[in-house]
Amino acid sequence: MTQEKRVGARSISQISPEILERINRGELETANLTEWLAVDQVALLQHQFHLLGRDEYLPTLLAQIRDQKKPSTNSTCRVIGRTLGQLILQHDDEALLEQLGSHRSDMLRCWAAYAHPYTSLEDELKYIYPFAQDAHFGVREVAWFSLRQHIIDELDEALQSLAHWAKDQNEYIRRFACEATRPCGVWCEHITRLKDTPELGLPILTPLSRDTSRYVQNSVGNWLNDASKTQPKFVKTLCETWLREHDCPETRYITKRALRSLNK
């Protein structure tokens, strides 16, 4: 899924019309969050589904988009993806799922991440694994967004499965395990059980306590910073323990980030 490396615009108004047109035609990936938020998903959907020979899906998809009470880039992406999941099941259209999941457009891959046609958490995790290690930041974020509610609903099973992900060789997979279970998270529902009993997350956090990836380190620090707002003693004690066990630059960075709210 390698594409040309670009420096994205700092504001939507600074995105060149040519770049935006290519993004909205599915010919180019977004380069940063600003571009991702600027995508005209309706235009992209109409153009690409005509090319993919799925015009018959458009009325249902467009109706679901219009029916949103508070539309946003995130909510529209979710609505398109979940509606596609239903349509794929109705039409037994596994081929479309594969086409979306391997598309050059990051937004189409985001839709595919939401379109998982599975009901068991185990099957959903297997499906989302490639998206969790996608080269594009947006697809990786949507990957854990797409499973967040199921993780909350089946937290014990999720923590057990994701503990294995926390030991994966791929830093993106390790980061997914941590980010998907953050007690407070970002733009998503909180996980009350982890806010109350953050020690449940130790099977994921402990293997990451001296991770060499800054991407992972930031996630672990943020996870514990979340927890510090409801269980400060737990976070302080855990950070002290980690520093005694391995006082290295990686752990020092993680613990500093974890304690930033408590140290204000």
mmCIF file of C-alpha atoms in Angstrom, residues 55-264:
data_model
loop_
_atom_site.group_PDB
_atom_site.id
_atom_site.type_symbol
_atom_site.label_atom_id
_atom_site.label_comp_id
_atom_site.label_asym_id
_atom_site.label_seq_id
_atom_site.Cartn_x
_atom_site.Cartn_y
_atom_site.Cartn_z
ATOM 1 C CA ASP A 55 -24.041 1.442 -8.109
ATOM 2 C CA GLU A 56 -26.992 -0.501 -6.693
ATOM 3 C CA TYR A 57 -25.562 -0.091 -3.179
ATOM 4 C CA LEU A 58 -25.513 3.704 -3.368
ATOM 5 C CA PRO A 59 -29.171 4.536 -2.540
ATOM 6 C CA THR A 60 -28.970 2.641 0.765
ATOM 7 C CA LEU A 61 -25.581 4.080 1.648
ATOM 8 C CA LEU A 62 -26.544 7.666 0.792
ATOM 9 C CA ALA A 63 -29.785 7.377 2.774
ATOM 10 C CA GLN A 64 -27.883 6.235 5.862
ATOM 11 C CA ILE A 65 -25.440 9.125 5.479
ATOM 12 C CA ARG A 66 -28.306 11.644 5.200
ATOM 13 C CA ASP A 67 -30.085 10.216 8.256
ATOM 14 C CA GLN A 68 -27.221 11.044 10.632
ATOM 15 C CA LYS A 69 -28.242 13.409 13.423
ATOM 16 C CA LYS A 70 -24.760 14.853 13.989
ATOM 17 C CA PRO A 71 -22.636 14.069 10.933
ATOM 18 C CA SER A 72 -18.855 14.239 11.147
ATOM 19 C CA THR A 73 -15.986 12.642 9.288
ATOM 20 C CA ASN A 74 -15.760 9.936 11.946
ATOM 21 C CA SER A 75 -19.480 9.233 12.088
ATOM 22 C CA THR A 76 -19.853 9.188 8.305
ATOM 23 C CA CYS A 77 -16.939 6.781 7.993
ATOM 24 C CA ARG A 78 -18.558 4.528 10.588
ATOM 25 C CA VAL A 79 -22.014 4.690 8.976
ATOM 26 C CA ILE A 80 -20.634 3.867 5.535
ATOM 27 C CA GLY A 81 -18.545 1.003 6.869
ATOM 28 C CA ARG A 82 -21.266 -0.588 8.949
ATOM 29 C CA THR A 83 -23.862 -0.208 6.206
ATOM 30 C CA LEU A 84 -21.424 -1.807 3.789
ATOM 31 C CA GLY A 85 -21.008 -4.692 6.207
ATOM 32 C CA GLN A 86 -24.759 -5.295 6.090
ATOM 33 C CA LEU A 87 -24.914 -4.997 2.311
ATOM 34 C CA ILE A 88 -21.989 -7.374 1.870
ATOM 35 C CA LEU A 89 -23.780 -9.969 3.981
ATOM 36 C CA GLN A 90 -27.092 -9.458 2.162
ATOM 37 C CA HIS A 91 -25.482 -9.824 -1.258
ATOM 38 C CA ASP A 92 -22.866 -12.396 -0.226
ATOM 39 C CA ASP A 93 -20.305 -10.002 -1.662
ATOM 40 C CA GLU A 94 -16.995 -11.070 -0.099
ATOM 41 C CA ALA A 95 -15.240 -9.817 -3.223
ATOM 42 C CA LEU A 96 -16.170 -6.234 -2.357
ATOM 43 C CA LEU A 97 -14.743 -6.623 1.138
ATOM 44 C CA GLU A 98 -11.432 -7.697 -0.364
ATOM 45 C CA GLN A 99 -11.469 -4.846 -2.879
ATOM 46 C CA LEU A 100 -12.075 -2.261 -0.169
ATOM 47 C CA GLY A 101 -9.506 -3.740 2.192
ATOM 48 C CA SER A 102 -6.727 -3.582 -0.375
ATOM 49 C CA HIS A 103 -7.690 -0.292 -2.019
ATOM 50 C CA ARG A 104 -5.110 2.470 -2.525
ATOM 51 C CA SER A 105 -7.455 4.973 -0.837
ATOM 52 C CA ASP A 106 -7.003 4.999 2.938
ATOM 53 C CA MET A 107 -10.637 6.031 3.390
ATOM 54 C CA LEU A 108 -11.896 2.950 1.550
ATOM 55 C CA ARG A 109 -9.712 0.817 3.806
ATOM 56 C CA CYS A 110 -11.239 2.649 6.780
ATOM 57 C CA TRP A 111 -14.699 1.713 5.522
ATOM 58 C CA ALA A 112 -13.540 -1.881 5.199
ATOM 59 C CA ALA A 113 -12.310 -1.882 8.798
ATOM 60 C CA TYR A 114 -15.822 -0.977 9.948
ATOM 61 C CA ALA A 115 -17.446 -3.449 7.546
ATOM 62 C CA HIS A 116 -16.347 -6.628 9.333
ATOM 63 C CA PRO A 117 -19.129 -9.206 8.844
ATOM 64 C CA TYR A 118 -18.386 -11.149 12.023
ATOM 65 C CA THR A 119 -20.119 -11.427 15.378
ATOM 66 C CA SER A 120 -17.531 -13.147 17.579
ATOM 67 C CA LEU A 121 -14.713 -11.095 19.054
ATOM 68 C CA GLU A 122 -12.183 -13.749 18.060
ATOM 69 C CA ASP A 123 -13.188 -13.545 14.398
ATOM 70 C CA GLU A 124 -13.295 -9.743 14.498
ATOM 71 C CA LEU A 125 -9.759 -9.603 15.866
ATOM 72 C CA LYS A 126 -8.504 -11.901 13.126
ATOM 73 C CA TYR A 127 -10.205 -9.723 10.536
ATOM 74 C CA ILE A 128 -8.925 -6.436 11.932
ATOM 75 C CA TYR A 129 -5.306 -7.591 12.327
ATOM 76 C CA PRO A 130 -4.168 -6.386 8.852
ATOM 77 C CA PHE A 131 -5.888 -3.029 9.364
ATOM 78 C CA ALA A 132 -4.240 -2.626 12.766
ATOM 79 C CA GLN A 133 -0.842 -2.715 11.053
ATOM 80 C CA ASP A 134 -1.793 -0.656 8.004
ATOM 81 C CA ALA A 135 0.843 1.841 6.895
ATOM 82 C CA HIS A 136 -1.699 4.679 7.127
ATOM 83 C CA PHE A 137 -2.368 6.312 10.490
ATOM 84 C CA GLY A 138 -6.080 6.781 9.795
ATOM 85 C CA VAL A 139 -6.724 3.139 9.024
ATOM 86 C CA ARG A 140 -4.906 2.102 12.208
ATOM 87 C CA GLU A 141 -7.046 4.441 14.296
ATOM 88 C CA VAL A 142 -10.301 3.305 12.712
ATOM 89 C CA ALA A 143 -9.226 -0.293 13.283
ATOM 90 C CA TRP A 144 -9.424 0.033 17.046
ATOM 91 C CA PHE A 145 -12.418 2.385 16.908
ATOM 92 C CA SER A 146 -14.312 -0.301 15.025
ATOM 93 C CA LEU A 147 -13.878 -2.884 17.795
ATOM 94 C CA ARG A 148 -14.063 -0.606 20.823
ATOM 95 C CA GLN A 149 -17.672 -1.405 21.766
ATOM 96 C CA HIS A 150 -17.170 -5.146 21.370
ATOM 97 C CA ILE A 151 -14.023 -4.912 23.491
ATOM 98 C CA ILE A 152 -16.059 -3.174 26.197
ATOM 99 C CA ASP A 153 -18.852 -5.750 25.984
ATOM 100 C CA GLU A 154 -16.462 -8.713 26.211
ATOM 101 C CA LEU A 155 -13.619 -7.132 28.130
ATOM 102 C CA ASP A 156 -12.205 -10.229 29.793
ATOM 103 C CA GLU A 157 -11.888 -12.109 26.512
ATOM 104 C CA ALA A 158 -10.509 -9.013 24.795
ATOM 105 C CA LEU A 159 -7.826 -8.440 27.416
ATOM 106 C CA GLN A 160 -6.755 -12.065 27.186
ATOM 107 C CA SER A 161 -6.475 -11.953 23.398
ATOM 108 C CA LEU A 162 -4.822 -8.549 23.232
ATOM 109 C CA ALA A 163 -2.227 -9.583 25.795
ATOM 110 C CA HIS A 164 -0.772 -11.732 23.010
ATOM 111 C CA TRP A 165 -0.896 -8.768 20.624
ATOM 112 C CA ALA A 166 1.137 -6.773 23.137
ATOM 113 C CA LYS A 167 4.028 -9.166 22.440
ATOM 114 C CA ASP A 168 3.767 -8.993 18.654
ATOM 115 C CA GLN A 169 6.864 -8.102 16.642
ATOM 116 C CA ASN A 170 4.971 -5.341 14.838
ATOM 117 C CA GLU A 171 4.879 -2.070 16.776
ATOM 118 C CA TYR A 172 1.523 -1.151 15.256
ATOM 119 C CA ILE A 173 -0.060 -4.333 16.614
ATOM 120 C CA ARG A 174 1.432 -3.726 20.063
ATOM 121 C CA ARG A 175 0.134 -0.188 20.000
ATOM 122 C CA PHE A 176 -3.338 -1.394 18.951
ATOM 123 C CA ALA A 177 -3.518 -3.659 22.019
ATOM 124 C CA CYS A 178 -2.811 -0.711 24.270
ATOM 125 C CA GLU A 179 -4.784 2.013 22.498
ATOM 126 C CA ALA A 180 -7.911 -0.106 22.038
ATOM 127 C CA THR A 181 -8.155 -0.662 25.787
ATOM 128 C CA ARG A 182 -7.372 2.827 27.088
ATOM 129 C CA PRO A 183 -9.720 3.499 30.025
ATOM 130 C CA CYS A 184 -10.817 6.879 28.683
ATOM 131 C CA GLY A 185 -9.642 6.798 25.110
ATOM 132 C CA VAL A 186 -10.148 9.568 22.579
ATOM 133 C CA TRP A 187 -13.452 10.280 20.796
ATOM 134 C CA CYS A 188 -14.897 7.030 22.128
ATOM 135 C CA GLU A 189 -16.803 5.507 25.015
ATOM 136 C CA HIS A 190 -14.901 5.067 28.272
ATOM 137 C CA ILE A 191 -14.254 1.630 29.746
ATOM 138 C CA THR A 192 -15.639 1.931 33.259
ATOM 139 C CA ARG A 193 -14.171 -1.342 34.525
ATOM 140 C CA LEU A 194 -10.659 -0.256 33.568
ATOM 141 C CA LYS A 195 -11.180 3.162 35.117
ATOM 142 C CA ASP A 196 -12.195 1.446 38.363
ATOM 143 C CA THR A 197 -9.771 -1.500 38.230
ATOM 144 C CA PRO A 198 -6.910 -0.599 35.869
ATOM 145 C CA GLU A 199 -4.876 -3.553 37.115
ATOM 146 C CA LEU A 200 -6.968 -5.663 34.740
ATOM 147 C CA GLY A 201 -4.890 -4.151 31.965
ATOM 148 C CA LEU A 202 -1.544 -5.332 33.335
ATOM 149 C CA PRO A 203 -1.277 -8.346 30.983
ATOM 150 C CA ILE A 204 -1.142 -5.799 28.156
ATOM 151 C CA LEU A 205 0.790 -3.027 29.880
ATOM 152 C CA THR A 206 3.562 -5.059 31.494
ATOM 153 C CA PRO A 207 5.106 -6.405 28.250
ATOM 154 C CA LEU A 208 5.117 -2.824 26.956
ATOM 155 C CA SER A 209 6.751 -1.231 30.003
ATOM 156 C CA ARG A 210 10.071 -0.751 28.204
ATOM 157 C CA ASP A 211 8.984 -0.952 24.588
ATOM 158 C CA THR A 212 11.520 0.507 22.165
ATOM 159 C CA SER A 213 8.891 2.119 19.907
ATOM 160 C CA ARG A 214 8.012 5.732 20.721
ATOM 161 C CA TYR A 215 4.623 5.107 19.085
ATOM 162 C CA VAL A 216 3.935 2.398 21.647
ATOM 163 C CA GLN A 217 5.507 4.334 24.519
ATOM 164 C CA ASN A 218 3.139 7.246 23.946
ATOM 165 C CA SER A 219 0.150 4.920 24.016
ATOM 166 C CA VAL A 220 1.229 3.226 27.253
ATOM 167 C CA GLY A 221 1.875 6.579 28.888
ATOM 168 C CA ASN A 222 -1.533 7.818 27.772
ATOM 169 C CA TRP A 223 -3.208 4.620 29.027
ATOM 170 C CA LEU A 224 -1.767 5.133 32.493
ATOM 171 C CA ASN A 225 -2.469 8.860 32.442
ATOM 172 C CA ASP A 226 -6.113 7.961 31.807
ATOM 173 C CA ALA A 227 -6.052 5.599 34.765
ATOM 174 C CA SER A 228 -4.388 8.179 37.014
ATOM 175 C CA LYS A 229 -7.532 10.291 36.929
ATOM 176 C CA THR A 230 -9.524 7.644 38.802
ATOM 177 C CA GLN A 231 -6.856 5.433 40.419
ATOM 178 C CA PRO A 232 -3.809 7.652 41.074
ATOM 179 C CA LYS A 233 -2.290 5.367 43.715
ATOM 180 C CA PHE A 234 -2.250 2.424 41.322
ATOM 181 C CA VAL A 235 -0.459 4.421 38.636
ATOM 182 C CA LYS A 236 2.115 5.881 41.036
ATOM 183 C CA THR A 237 2.907 2.477 42.508
ATOM 184 C CA LEU A 238 3.138 0.817 39.100
ATOM 185 C CA CYS A 239 5.498 3.492 37.758
ATOM 186 C CA GLU A 240 7.721 3.161 40.817
ATOM 187 C CA THR A 241 7.801 -0.618 40.368
ATOM 188 C CA TRP A 242 8.681 -0.391 36.682
ATOM 189 C CA LEU A 243 11.501 2.059 37.360
ATOM 190 C CA ARG A 244 12.954 -0.220 40.043
ATOM 191 C CA GLU A 245 12.789 -3.229 37.740
ATOM 192 C CA HIS A 246 14.299 -1.547 34.681
ATOM 193 C CA ASP A 247 15.393 2.063 34.983
ATOM 194 C CA CYS A 248 16.010 2.665 31.268
ATOM 195 C CA PRO A 249 15.254 5.585 28.916
ATOM 196 C CA GLU A 250 12.169 3.856 27.522
ATOM 197 C CA THR A 251 10.579 3.266 30.916
ATOM 198 C CA ARG A 252 11.514 6.725 32.150
ATOM 199 C CA TYR A 253 9.758 8.252 29.150
ATOM 200 C CA ILE A 254 6.637 6.116 29.658
ATOM 201 C CA THR A 255 6.365 6.840 33.379
ATOM 202 C CA LYS A 256 6.919 10.580 32.896
ATOM 203 C CA ARG A 257 4.079 10.633 30.413
ATOM 204 C CA ALA A 258 1.935 8.457 32.679
ATOM 205 C CA LEU A 259 2.365 10.820 35.633
ATOM 206 C CA ARG A 260 2.004 14.108 33.757
ATOM 207 C CA SER A 261 -1.475 14.895 35.089
ATOM 208 C CA LEU A 262 -0.558 13.929 38.659
ATOM 209 C CA ASN A 263 2.626 16.011 38.539
ATOM 210 C CA LYS A 264 0.942 19.216 37.386
#
